[in-house]
Short mmCIF file of C-alpha atoms and ligand atoms in Angstrom, two decimals:
data_model
loop_
_atom_site.label_atom_id
_atom_site.label_comp_id
_atom_site.label_asym_id
_atom_site.label_seq_id
_atom_site.Cartn_x
_atom_site.Cartn_y
_atom_site.Cartn_z
CA UNK H 97 0.00 0.00 0.00
CA UNK H 98 2.77 2.38 0.97
CA UNK H 99 4.54 1.77 -2.33
CA UNK H 100 1.32 2.31 -4.27
CA UNK H 101 0.63 5.65 -2.54
CA UNK H 102 4.18 6.76 -3.09
CA UNK H 103 4.01 5.96 -6.79
CA UNK H 104 0.70 7.77 -7.19
CA UNK H 105 2.08 10.99 -5.78
CA UNK H 106 5.36 11.19 -7.66
CA UNK H 107 4.53 12.92 -10.91
CA UNK H 108 3.56 16.58 -10.81
CA UNK H 109 1.84 17.37 -14.10
CA UNK H 110 2.30 21.12 -13.56
CA UNK H 111 6.09 20.54 -13.45
CA UNK H 112 5.86 19.20 -16.99
CA UNK H 113 3.26 21.54 -18.48
CA UNK H 114 5.00 24.75 -17.42
CA UNK H 115 7.91 23.97 -19.74
CA UNK H 116 5.90 23.22 -22.84
CA UNK H 117 5.59 26.29 -24.97
CA UNK H 118 3.19 25.00 -27.56
CA UNK H 119 0.51 23.09 -25.74
CA UNK H 120 0.96 19.35 -26.06
CA UNK H 121 4.11 19.29 -28.16
CA UNK H 122 7.46 18.60 -26.45
CA UNK H 123 10.85 19.54 -27.92
CA UNK H 124 11.61 16.16 -29.52
CA UNK H 125 10.14 16.50 -32.97
CA UNK H 126 10.17 13.00 -34.52
CA UNK H 127 9.09 14.25 -37.93
CA UNK H 128 11.74 16.94 -38.06
CA UNK H 129 14.45 14.46 -36.99
CA UNK H 130 13.38 11.85 -39.51
CA UNK H 131 13.12 14.53 -42.19
CA UNK H 132 16.73 15.64 -41.64
CA UNK H 133 17.97 12.05 -41.51
CA UNK H 134 16.34 11.44 -44.91
CA UNK H 135 17.44 14.72 -46.45
CA UNK H 136 21.06 14.32 -45.33
CA UNK H 137 21.52 10.67 -46.21
CA UNK H 138 24.30 11.50 -48.69
CA UNK H 139 25.94 14.76 -47.67
CA UNK H 140 28.48 16.35 -49.99
CA UNK H 141 32.14 16.37 -48.95
CA UNK H 142 32.11 20.15 -49.12
CA UNK H 143 29.19 20.42 -46.69
CA UNK H 144 30.83 17.92 -44.29
CA UNK H 145 34.04 19.95 -44.29
CA UNK H 146 32.10 23.13 -43.54
CA UNK H 147 30.49 21.39 -40.59
CA UNK H 148 33.84 20.14 -39.28
CA UNK H 149 35.17 23.72 -39.46
CA UNK H 150 32.22 24.90 -37.38
CA UNK H 151 32.90 22.25 -34.72
CA UNK H 152 36.50 23.36 -34.57
CA UNK H 153 35.22 26.86 -33.71
CA UNK H 154 33.58 25.15 -30.68
CA UNK H 155 30.05 25.88 -31.85
CA UNK H 156 27.11 23.53 -31.30
CA UNK H 157 25.91 21.99 -34.56
CA UNK H 158 22.36 22.22 -35.87
CA UNK H 159 20.17 19.14 -36.29
CA UNK H 160 20.67 19.25 -40.06
CA UNK H 161 24.46 19.35 -39.67
CA UNK H 162 24.36 16.52 -37.14
CA UNK H 163 22.25 14.41 -39.53
CA UNK H 164 24.85 14.99 -42.23
CA UNK H 165 27.75 13.81 -40.03
CA UNK H 166 25.77 10.74 -39.04
CA UNK H 167 25.72 9.68 -42.69
CA UNK H 168 29.37 10.19 -43.63
CA UNK H 169 30.70 7.00 -45.23
CA UNK H 170 33.85 8.08 -47.08
CA UNK H 171 36.84 6.81 -45.02
CA UNK H 172 38.76 9.97 -45.84
CA UNK H 173 36.05 12.18 -44.37
CA UNK H 174 35.70 9.87 -41.37
CA UNK H 175 39.43 10.30 -40.81
CA UNK H 176 38.96 14.10 -40.97
CA UNK H 177 36.16 13.85 -38.39
CA UNK H 178 38.45 11.82 -36.13
CA UNK H 179 41.24 14.32 -36.46
CA UNK H 180 38.84 17.15 -35.62
CA UNK H 181 37.51 15.25 -32.58
CA UNK H 182 41.05 14.85 -31.27
CA UNK H 183 41.78 18.56 -31.83
CA UNK H 184 38.55 19.68 -30.15
CA UNK H 185 39.25 17.52 -27.13
CA UNK H 186 42.81 18.84 -26.93
CA UNK H 187 41.64 22.47 -27.15
CA UNK H 188 38.82 22.17 -24.64
CA UNK H 189 40.12 19.53 -22.21
CA UNK H 190 43.78 19.03 -23.16
CA UNK H 191 45.08 15.46 -22.60
CA UNK H 192 43.13 14.92 -19.38
CA UNK H 193 40.71 12.10 -18.65
CA UNK H 194 38.73 12.32 -15.44
CA UNK H 195 38.05 9.07 -13.65
CA UNK H 196 35.29 7.91 -11.34
CA UNK H 197 33.56 4.79 -10.04
CA UNK H 198 29.87 3.87 -10.06
CA UNK H 199 28.42 2.93 -6.67
CA UNK H 200 25.12 1.04 -6.70
CA UNK H 201 23.13 1.52 -3.51
CA UNK H 202 19.73 -0.02 -4.28
CA UNK H 203 18.24 -2.79 -6.35
CA UNK H 204 14.63 -2.09 -5.40
CA UNK H 205 12.65 -0.58 -8.23
CA UNK H 206 8.99 0.09 -8.92
CA UNK H 207 9.54 0.18 -12.68
CA UNK H 208 9.88 -2.62 -15.14
CA UNK H 209 12.13 -1.45 -17.96
CA UNK H 210 12.42 -4.40 -20.31
CA UNK H 211 16.21 -4.17 -20.64
CA UNK H 212 17.14 -4.01 -16.94
CA UNK H 213 17.63 -6.78 -14.37
CA UNK H 214 16.28 -4.55 -11.62
CA UNK H 215 12.87 -4.45 -13.32
CA UNK H 216 10.15 -5.30 -10.82
CA UNK H 217 9.01 -8.29 -12.91
CA UNK H 218 12.33 -10.02 -12.32
CA UNK H 219 11.41 -12.18 -9.33
CA UNK H 220 14.91 -13.66 -9.09
CA UNK H 221 16.72 -10.45 -8.22
CA UNK H 222 17.81 -9.96 -4.63
CA UNK H 223 16.13 -6.70 -3.51
CA UNK H 224 17.70 -4.45 -0.93
CA UNK H 225 19.15 -1.07 -0.21
CA UNK H 226 22.66 -0.70 1.18
CA UNK H 227 22.50 0.09 4.93
CA UNK H 228 24.79 2.72 6.59
CA UNK H 229 27.44 0.27 7.90
CA UNK H 230 27.85 -1.36 4.51
CA UNK H 231 27.95 2.04 2.81
CA UNK H 232 30.88 2.99 5.07
CA UNK H 233 32.73 -0.14 3.98
CA UNK H 234 32.06 0.55 0.32
CA UNK H 235 33.39 4.10 0.61
CA UNK H 236 36.38 2.88 2.61
CA UNK H 237 37.30 0.52 -0.23
CA UNK H 238 36.72 3.10 -2.95
CA UNK H 239 38.34 6.12 -1.33
CA UNK H 240 40.76 4.54 1.13
CA UNK H 241 41.77 1.45 -0.86
CA UNK H 242 41.50 2.24 -4.58
CA UNK H 243 41.86 6.00 -4.38
CA UNK H 244 38.74 7.25 -6.14
CA UNK H 245 37.76 10.87 -5.54
CA UNK H 246 34.56 10.92 -7.61
CA UNK H 247 31.56 8.64 -7.60
CA UNK H 248 28.42 8.31 -9.60
CA UNK H 249 25.98 6.89 -7.10
CA UNK H 250 23.16 4.92 -8.69
CA UNK H 251 19.70 4.37 -7.21
CA UNK H 252 16.63 2.39 -8.31
CA UNK H 253 13.28 4.17 -8.08
CA UNK H 254 11.59 3.09 -4.87
CA UNK H 255 10.25 4.69 -1.66
CA UNK H 256 13.06 2.97 0.30
CA UNK H 257 15.67 4.76 -1.84
CA UNK H 258 13.80 8.05 -2.24
CA UNK H 259 15.21 11.52 -1.76
CA UNK H 260 15.65 11.06 2.04
CA UNK H 261 17.83 8.01 1.47
CA UNK H 262 19.75 9.77 -1.30
CA UNK H 263 20.44 12.81 0.89
CA UNK H 264 21.55 10.65 3.84
CA UNK H 265 23.87 8.52 1.73
CA UNK H 266 25.43 11.49 -0.07
CA UNK H 267 26.10 13.14 3.33
CA UNK H 268 27.64 9.95 4.67
CA UNK H 269 29.92 9.67 1.64
CA UNK H 270 31.13 13.27 1.89
CA UNK H 271 31.73 12.94 5.65
CA UNK H 272 34.05 9.92 5.44
CA UNK H 273 37.83 10.32 5.43
CA UNK H 274 40.46 7.56 5.43
CA UNK H 275 44.16 7.32 6.10
CA UNK H 276 46.31 6.42 3.11
CA UNK H 277 50.00 5.69 2.52
CA UNK H 278 51.10 9.32 2.59
CA UNK H 279 48.02 11.34 3.45
CA UNK H 280 44.28 10.86 3.48
CA UNK H 281 41.62 9.65 1.08
CA UNK H 282 38.16 11.04 0.59
CA UNK H 283 35.36 11.21 -1.96
CA UNK H 284 35.18 14.83 -3.05
CA UNK H 285 32.51 14.82 -5.71
CA UNK H 286 29.33 12.76 -5.58
CA UNK H 287 27.39 12.72 -8.82
CA UNK H 288 24.11 10.88 -8.85
CA UNK H 289 22.09 8.85 -11.31
CA UNK H 290 18.57 8.55 -9.98
CA UNK H 291 15.03 8.70 -11.24
CA UNK H 292 13.38 11.99 -12.24
CA UNK H 293 12.21 14.06 -9.28
CA UNK H 294 10.06 17.06 -8.47
CA UNK H 295 11.67 20.47 -7.99
CA UNK H 296 11.43 20.39 -4.17
CA UNK H 297 13.31 17.09 -4.03
CA UNK H 298 15.90 18.34 -6.48
CA UNK H 299 16.49 21.38 -4.26
CA UNK H 300 17.45 18.99 -1.48
CA UNK H 301 20.01 17.34 -3.74
CA UNK H 302 21.44 20.75 -4.51
CA UNK H 303 21.64 21.56 -0.77
CA UNK H 304 23.52 18.37 0.06
CA UNK H 305 26.08 19.30 -2.60
CA UNK H 306 25.74 16.78 -5.38
CA UNK H 307 27.94 17.30 -8.44
CA UNK H 308 26.21 16.27 -11.64
CA UNK H 309 22.61 15.07 -11.73
CA UNK H 310 22.41 12.39 -14.38
CA UNK H 311 19.24 10.99 -15.94
CA UNK H 312 19.23 9.19 -19.27
CA UNK H 313 16.17 9.45 -21.49
CA UNK H 314 16.99 5.87 -22.60
CA UNK H 315 15.27 6.39 -25.96
CA UNK H 316 14.06 9.67 -27.42
CA UNK H 317 11.77 7.76 -29.79
CA UNK H 318 8.31 7.96 -28.22
CA UNK H 319 6.83 4.80 -29.71
CA UNK H 320 9.83 2.73 -28.61
CA UNK H 321 9.82 4.44 -25.22
CA UNK H 322 6.24 3.27 -24.66
CA UNK H 323 7.11 -0.27 -25.73
CA UNK H 324 10.07 -0.74 -23.40
CA UNK H 325 8.69 1.12 -20.36
CA UNK H 326 5.33 -0.37 -19.36
CA UNK H 327 2.72 2.35 -19.36
CA UNK H 328 1.38 1.50 -15.90
CA UNK H 329 4.75 2.36 -14.32
CA UNK H 330 6.25 5.70 -13.30
CA UNK H 331 8.97 5.45 -15.88
CA UNK H 332 6.30 4.96 -18.54
CA UNK H 333 5.78 8.75 -18.46
CA UNK H 334 8.08 10.05 -21.23
CA UNK H 335 7.51 13.71 -20.48
CA UNK H 336 8.20 13.46 -16.75
CA UNK H 337 11.63 12.12 -17.66
CA UNK H 338 12.20 14.47 -20.60
CA UNK H 339 11.71 17.60 -18.48
CA UNK H 340 13.78 16.42 -15.49
CA UNK H 341 16.70 18.60 -16.44
CA UNK H 342 14.44 21.64 -16.73
CA UNK H 343 13.34 21.03 -13.16
CA UNK H 344 16.95 20.46 -12.09
CA UNK H 345 17.96 23.87 -13.47
CA UNK H 346 15.00 25.48 -11.73
CA UNK H 347 16.11 23.78 -8.50
CA UNK H 348 19.58 25.34 -8.88
CA UNK H 349 21.44 22.25 -10.12
CA UNK H 350 23.29 23.47 -13.18
CA UNK H 351 25.58 20.51 -13.94
CA UNK H 352 23.26 18.06 -15.63
CA UNK H 353 24.11 14.85 -17.48
CA UNK H 354 21.94 13.57 -20.30
CA UNK H 355 22.21 10.25 -22.13
CA UNK H 356 20.56 7.65 -24.32
CA UNK H 357 20.75 3.89 -24.00
CA UNK H 358 22.01 2.86 -27.43
CA UNK H 359 20.38 -0.28 -28.79
CA UNK H 360 16.73 0.39 -28.03
CA UNK H 361 16.06 2.24 -31.28
CA UNK H 362 17.97 3.51 -34.35
CA UNK H 363 21.30 4.94 -33.14
CA UNK H 364 21.15 7.91 -35.51
CA UNK H 365 17.77 8.93 -34.14
CA UNK H 366 19.12 8.77 -30.56
CA UNK H 367 22.05 11.06 -31.43
CA UNK H 368 19.55 13.51 -32.95
CA UNK H 369 17.48 13.26 -29.75
CA UNK H 370 20.51 14.09 -27.61
CA UNK H 371 21.27 17.10 -29.80
CA UNK H 372 17.64 18.29 -29.64
CA UNK H 373 17.86 18.03 -25.84
CA UNK H 374 21.10 20.01 -25.87
CA UNK H 375 19.54 22.76 -28.02
CA UNK H 376 16.54 22.99 -25.71
CA UNK H 377 18.72 23.39 -22.59
CA UNK H 378 20.98 25.93 -24.31
CA UNK H 379 17.95 27.92 -25.47
CA UNK H 380 16.03 27.85 -22.18
CA UNK H 381 18.84 28.04 -19.65
CA UNK H 382 21.79 29.40 -21.62
CA UNK H 383 23.80 26.28 -20.78
CA UNK H 384 23.97 22.83 -22.32
CA UNK H 385 24.58 19.46 -20.66
CA UNK H 386 27.68 19.16 -18.48
CA UNK H 387 28.04 15.60 -19.77
CA UNK H 388 26.58 13.32 -22.41
CA UNK H 389 26.52 9.54 -21.85
CA UNK H 390 26.03 6.90 -24.50
CA UNK H 391 25.72 3.55 -22.73
CA UNK H 392 25.13 0.58 -25.03
CA UNK H 393 22.76 -2.21 -24.09
CA UNK H 394 24.58 -5.00 -22.27
CA UNK H 395 23.27 -8.45 -21.40
CA UNK H 396 21.12 -8.40 -18.28
CA UNK H 397 19.79 -11.42 -16.44
CA UNK H 398 16.06 -12.01 -16.95
CA UNK H 399 15.82 -9.05 -19.33
CA UNK H 400 15.78 -10.62 -22.80
CA UNK H 401 15.40 -7.31 -24.64
CA UNK H 402 18.98 -6.45 -23.65
CA UNK H 403 20.23 -9.12 -26.06
CA UNK H 404 17.28 -9.53 -28.45
CA UNK H 405 16.72 -5.93 -29.49
CA UNK H 406 16.80 -5.52 -33.25
CA UNK H 407 18.55 -2.16 -32.86
CA UNK H 408 21.74 -3.38 -31.14
CA UNK H 409 24.61 -1.07 -32.16
CA UNK H 410 27.80 -2.47 -33.73
CA UNK H 411 31.26 -1.25 -32.66
CA UNK H 412 31.67 0.79 -35.84
CA UNK H 413 28.25 2.40 -35.48
CA UNK H 414 29.04 3.14 -31.84
CA UNK H 415 32.28 4.82 -32.82
CA UNK H 416 30.45 6.89 -35.43
CA UNK H 417 27.87 7.98 -32.84
CA UNK H 418 30.59 9.03 -30.38
CA UNK H 419 32.46 10.92 -33.07
CA UNK H 420 29.34 12.77 -34.16
CA UNK H 421 28.44 13.70 -30.60
CA UNK H 422 31.97 15.02 -30.00
CA UNK H 423 31.71 17.26 -33.03
CA UNK H 424 28.11 18.29 -32.47
CA UNK H 425 28.56 19.52 -28.85
CA UNK H 426 32.26 20.39 -28.73
CA UNK H 427 32.28 21.78 -25.18
CA UNK H 428 30.50 18.96 -23.34
CA UNK H 429 32.01 16.21 -21.19
CA UNK H 430 31.71 12.78 -22.81
CA UNK H 431 31.51 9.65 -20.65
CA UNK H 432 32.65 6.22 -21.82
CA UNK H 433 31.89 3.48 -19.30
CA UNK H 434 33.18 0.05 -18.39
CA UNK H 435 30.16 -1.41 -20.16
CA UNK H 436 32.56 -1.46 -23.12
CA UNK H 437 35.47 -3.90 -23.22
CA UNK H 438 39.11 -2.84 -22.91
CA UNK H 439 39.98 -2.99 -26.59
CA UNK H 440 37.02 -0.87 -27.69
CA UNK H 441 37.77 1.58 -24.88
CA UNK H 442 41.29 1.96 -26.23
CA UNK H 443 39.85 2.71 -29.68
CA UNK H 444 37.21 5.19 -28.56
CA UNK H 445 39.03 7.01 -25.75
CA UNK H 446 41.21 9.22 -27.98
CA UNK H 447 38.19 10.43 -29.96
CA UNK H 448 37.16 13.06 -27.48
CA UNK H 449 36.26 11.17 -24.31
CA UNK H 450 36.67 13.22 -21.12
CA UNK H 451 35.57 10.80 -18.38
CA UNK H 452 35.77 7.08 -17.80
CA UNK H 453 35.29 4.70 -14.87
CA UNK H 454 37.69 2.06 -13.59
CA UNK H 455 37.83 -0.70 -10.94
CA UNK H 456 34.15 -0.89 -11.73
CA UNK H 457 31.82 -3.17 -9.80
CA UNK H 458 28.08 -2.77 -10.04
CA UNK H 459 26.83 -5.37 -7.57
CA UNK H 460 25.47 -3.97 -4.31
CA UNK H 461 28.21 -4.12 -1.69
CA UNK H 462 30.62 -5.62 -4.26
CA UNK H 463 33.56 -3.29 -3.60
CA UNK H 464 33.90 -4.16 0.07
CA UNK H 465 33.16 -7.86 -0.52
CA UNK H 466 36.11 -7.76 -2.90
CA UNK H 467 34.35 -10.13 -5.29
CA UNK H 468 36.58 -10.84 -8.27
CA UNK H 469 33.87 -12.17 -10.57
CA UNK H 470 30.75 -10.41 -11.70
CA UNK H 471 27.65 -11.46 -9.82
CA UNK H 472 25.44 -11.58 -12.89
CA UNK H 473 22.29 -12.62 -11.05
CA UNK H 474 22.67 -9.76 -8.58
CA UNK H 475 23.59 -6.83 -10.78
CA UNK H 476 21.80 -4.56 -13.22
CA UNK H 477 23.67 -5.77 -16.31
CA UNK H 478 27.03 -7.29 -17.23
CA UNK H 479 30.06 -5.00 -17.64
CA UNK H 480 32.76 -5.43 -20.28
CA UNK H 481 35.87 -4.12 -18.51
CA UNK H 482 36.66 -4.87 -14.89
CA UNK H 483 40.30 -3.78 -14.92
CA UNK H 484 41.61 -2.01 -11.83
CA UNK H 485 42.06 1.75 -11.63
CA UNK H 486 45.81 1.14 -11.40
CA UNK H 487 45.82 -0.71 -14.74
CA UNK H 488 43.63 1.89 -16.43
CA UNK H 489 45.75 4.80 -15.16
CA UNK H 490 48.86 3.02 -16.43
CA UNK H 491 47.36 2.34 -19.84
CA UNK H 492 46.19 5.92 -20.17
CA UNK H 493 49.67 7.20 -19.23
CA UNK H 494 51.13 4.99 -21.94
CA UNK H 495 48.62 6.52 -24.39
CA UNK H 496 49.70 10.03 -23.29
CA UNK H 497 46.63 10.84 -21.15
CA UNK H 498 46.93 12.20 -17.64
CA UNK H 499 44.26 10.82 -15.32
CA UNK H 500 42.72 13.73 -13.48
CA UNK H 501 41.28 13.29 -10.00
CA UNK H 502 40.35 16.96 -9.92
CA UNK H 503 37.11 17.85 -8.20
CA UNK H 504 37.81 21.56 -7.79
CA UNK H 505 35.43 22.91 -10.43
CA UNK H 506 32.15 22.73 -8.58
CA UNK H 507 33.74 23.48 -5.21
CA UNK H 508 35.00 26.80 -6.66
CA UNK H 509 31.65 27.62 -8.28
CA UNK H 510 32.89 26.70 -11.75
CA UNK H 511 29.60 25.09 -12.78
CA UNK H 512 26.79 25.70 -15.26
CA UNK H 513 27.34 28.53 -17.70
CA UNK H 514 30.44 29.77 -15.84
CA UNK H 515 32.32 26.61 -16.72
CA UNK H 516 30.73 26.35 -20.19
CA UNK H 517 32.00 29.77 -21.20
CA UNK H 518 35.48 28.92 -19.95
CA UNK H 519 35.46 25.58 -21.76
CA UNK H 520 34.38 27.15 -25.03
CA UNK H 521 37.33 29.51 -25.09
CA UNK H 522 39.80 26.91 -23.79
CA UNK H 523 40.35 28.79 -20.49
CA UNK H 524 39.04 26.15 -18.09
CA UNK H 525 42.08 24.16 -19.11
CA UNK H 526 44.33 26.54 -17.18
CA UNK H 527 42.89 25.49 -13.83
CA UNK H 528 42.27 21.92 -14.83
CA UNK H 529 45.81 21.29 -15.97
CA UNK H 530 47.21 22.51 -12.65
CA UNK H 531 44.68 20.54 -10.66
CA UNK H 532 45.25 17.45 -12.76
CA UNK H 533 48.98 17.56 -11.98
CA UNK H 534 48.42 18.01 -8.24
CA UNK H 535 45.77 15.30 -7.95
CA UNK H 536 47.76 12.90 -10.15
CA UNK H 537 50.76 13.34 -7.81
CA UNK H 538 48.50 12.73 -4.84
CA UNK H 539 47.06 9.53 -6.30
CA UNK H 540 50.41 8.20 -7.53
CA UNK H 541 51.94 8.61 -4.08
CA UNK H 542 48.99 7.15 -2.21
CA UNK H 543 47.75 4.34 -4.42
CA UNK H 544 49.79 3.53 -7.54
CA UNK H 545 51.77 0.35 -8.05
CA UNK H 546 55.48 0.73 -8.76
CA UNK H 547 54.90 -0.15 -12.41
CA UNK H 548 52.21 2.50 -12.85
CA UNK H 549 54.29 5.15 -11.12
CA UNK H 550 57.12 4.42 -13.53
CA UNK H 551 54.85 4.93 -16.56
CA UNK H 552 53.38 8.10 -15.08
CA UNK H 553 56.48 10.01 -13.92
CA UNK H 554 57.67 11.09 -17.41
CA UNK H 555 54.14 12.29 -18.20
CA UNK H 556 53.83 14.37 -15.04
CA UNK H 557 57.25 15.97 -15.75
CA UNK H 558 56.10 16.82 -19.27
CA UNK H 559 52.94 18.40 -17.91
CA UNK H 560 54.91 20.53 -15.46
CA UNK H 561 57.26 21.66 -18.24
CA UNK H 562 54.26 22.64 -20.35
CA UNK H 563 52.90 24.82 -17.55
CA UNK H 564 56.31 26.49 -17.21
CA UNK H 565 56.31 27.26 -20.90
CA UNK H 566 52.66 28.13 -21.53
CA UNK H 567 51.57 29.58 -18.22
CA UNK H 568 54.70 30.91 -16.49
CA UNK H 569 52.68 33.15 -14.15
CA UNK H 570 51.27 30.06 -12.40
CA UNK H 571 54.45 27.98 -12.38
CA UNK H 572 55.78 28.99 -8.93
CA UNK H 573 52.45 28.44 -7.26
CA UNK H 574 52.05 25.09 -8.99
CA UNK H 575 55.47 23.97 -7.75
CA UNK H 576 54.66 25.16 -4.25
CA UNK H 577 51.48 23.03 -4.19
CA UNK H 578 53.30 20.17 -5.91
CA UNK H 579 56.04 20.05 -3.26
CA UNK H 580 53.53 20.28 -0.44
CA UNK H 581 51.54 17.44 -2.00
CA UNK H 582 54.66 15.32 -2.37
CA UNK H 583 55.25 15.83 1.35
CA UNK H 584 51.77 14.64 2.30
CA UNK H 585 49.47 17.69 2.10
CA UNK H 586 46.17 16.72 0.54
CA UNK H 587 43.35 18.36 -1.40
CA UNK H 588 45.21 21.46 -2.54
CA UNK H 589 43.58 22.98 -5.61
CA UNK H 590 43.31 26.05 -7.82
N1 SAM Y 1100 16.62 3.78 -11.89
C1 SAM Y 1100 17.19 5.01 -12.32
C2 SAM Y 1100 16.76 5.35 -13.72
O1 SAM Y 1100 16.31 4.46 -14.43
O2 SAM Y 1100 16.89 6.52 -14.07
C3 SAM Y 1100 18.66 4.85 -12.16
C4 SAM Y 1100 19.43 4.46 -13.28
S1 SAM Y 1100 19.76 2.89 -13.84
C5 SAM Y 1100 20.13 1.98 -12.42
C6 SAM Y 1100 21.20 3.49 -14.70
C7 SAM Y 1100 21.16 3.41 -16.18
O3 SAM Y 1100 21.62 2.14 -16.56
C8 SAM Y 1100 19.82 3.53 -16.88
O4 SAM Y 1100 19.43 4.86 -17.03
C9 SAM Y 1100 20.06 2.82 -18.19
O5 SAM Y 1100 20.43 3.72 -19.21
C10 SAM Y 1100 21.26 1.92 -17.89
N2 SAM Y 1100 20.93 0.51 -18.11
C11 SAM Y 1100 19.85 -0.17 -17.69
N3 SAM Y 1100 19.88 -1.44 -18.16
C12 SAM Y 1100 21.00 -1.55 -18.92
C13 SAM Y 1100 21.59 -2.60 -19.70
N4 SAM Y 1100 21.01 -3.79 -19.81
N5 SAM Y 1100 22.75 -2.36 -20.33
C14 SAM Y 1100 23.35 -1.16 -20.24
N6 SAM Y 1100 22.85 -0.13 -19.53
C15 SAM Y 1100 21.69 -0.32 -18.88
FE1 SF4 Y 1101 14.44 0.55 -12.44
FE2 SF4 Y 1101 16.22 2.19 -13.62
FE3 SF4 Y 1101 16.30 -0.48 -14.02
FE4 SF4 Y 1101 14.34 0.89 -15.05
S1 SF4 Y 1101 16.53 1.14 -15.55
S2 SF4 Y 1101 14.10 -1.04 -13.94
S3 SF4 Y 1101 14.00 2.47 -13.53
S4 SF4 Y 1101 16.66 0.59 -12.10
#
């Protein structure tokens, strides 16, 4: 009964209607999207090159331009898109990749999404929420043992993991500190992935200091959305989900993460949906998404759609989608997750990715249990890459990427349009480069294996030399913080 009442009172129709400008119509225009995808099915090389030039000026592309990029087939033009993606990433984010870990805290869910093991119809799933003592152990392993500084905490939609539980767990995570080899370890940015909420609840998330609020639309295609999200469930309401980010902005959360679950419907349509969403946020709030995610469907126990869908996306299509997104929204953060296997991650990472997870476990309580194998029957889906953070940091160093553990941005008020403007003109990089160096030093001293440290030292020296050359005014201060960090000071940032 309690669950039923809770479900009935979740959706506030007025917090959907107020954002619709033209009566019933929302901002995802299926006909317009399909029209552009048809019209641009064979774009000329000249038009594609014009579009690439626009991306390089760090301007968001139009839907028509995005549709054109989605249809490029000529390997030469694809190579030009790749080169542009690498240049854009270098200009906006330099050679930094931010890392994080997902932390699953609940497997209870009132919805029944056909692709997810947590769906309520799956009677074989163990249902629980992580209690405070176990949460402490999870954070101890993540922050004190592995060395993560950022989490994306993931919640099912259920009264037992509602906003009160989210607020309590976020507080608990921020409050925990652990002793490490040379200093202390702590989670400094808690992003969350949770169901859509009303503005009052979102205000509470803002107050407790969450970083990014992430909600994926799953599919922007309405007909498919209705098919995969039973209409008698909360998640069945497309509009409640579509306008979540509008409510988040109105609640004061200005780092929002959008995403689509690739494999439910045509991948080109989903990219167009993500760009339509970006345009809407830019137009209404003057700021686009802080991050875009593009998870692909992975096998999930007792969720046959995850493997049977006729829209499953091949590796090459996936790469094309990522490339197009990079060019279409040049300033946004792009998240590649451990759903993908190591070899694909190596291929995709250089094409403009800014964030990736490592040491990933998605079973409840799995970090502190130290389980080596995936617990397929107890987790939401199966992941493709379970390598440790140490291995991933080492591989990235060998590829020339510095792993950034920086969490300074939102703590210094560099969020929303403040950070967007800095990113667009390449200025955010000034702070981020310095913070990346300091936090890399911190992590290497506290957590890295000898082998990883060896791969990373030449990179960190190169980064310091670059600061000396390109930003001499900050060099002395950087070295001051660097020395202090080497001697055990922690959490120094610019
Ligand atoms: N219950 C919340 C919701 O649906 O918004 C929390 C998020 S859910 C636990 C996290 C995300 O995982 C979903 O938004 C979906 O995109 C993704 N997901 C679900 N099933 C998946 C699968 N089989 N393979 C890959 N990703 C999946
Ligand atoms: Fe629940 Fe989210 Fe899984 Fe859907 S995707 S069943 S809402 S946990």
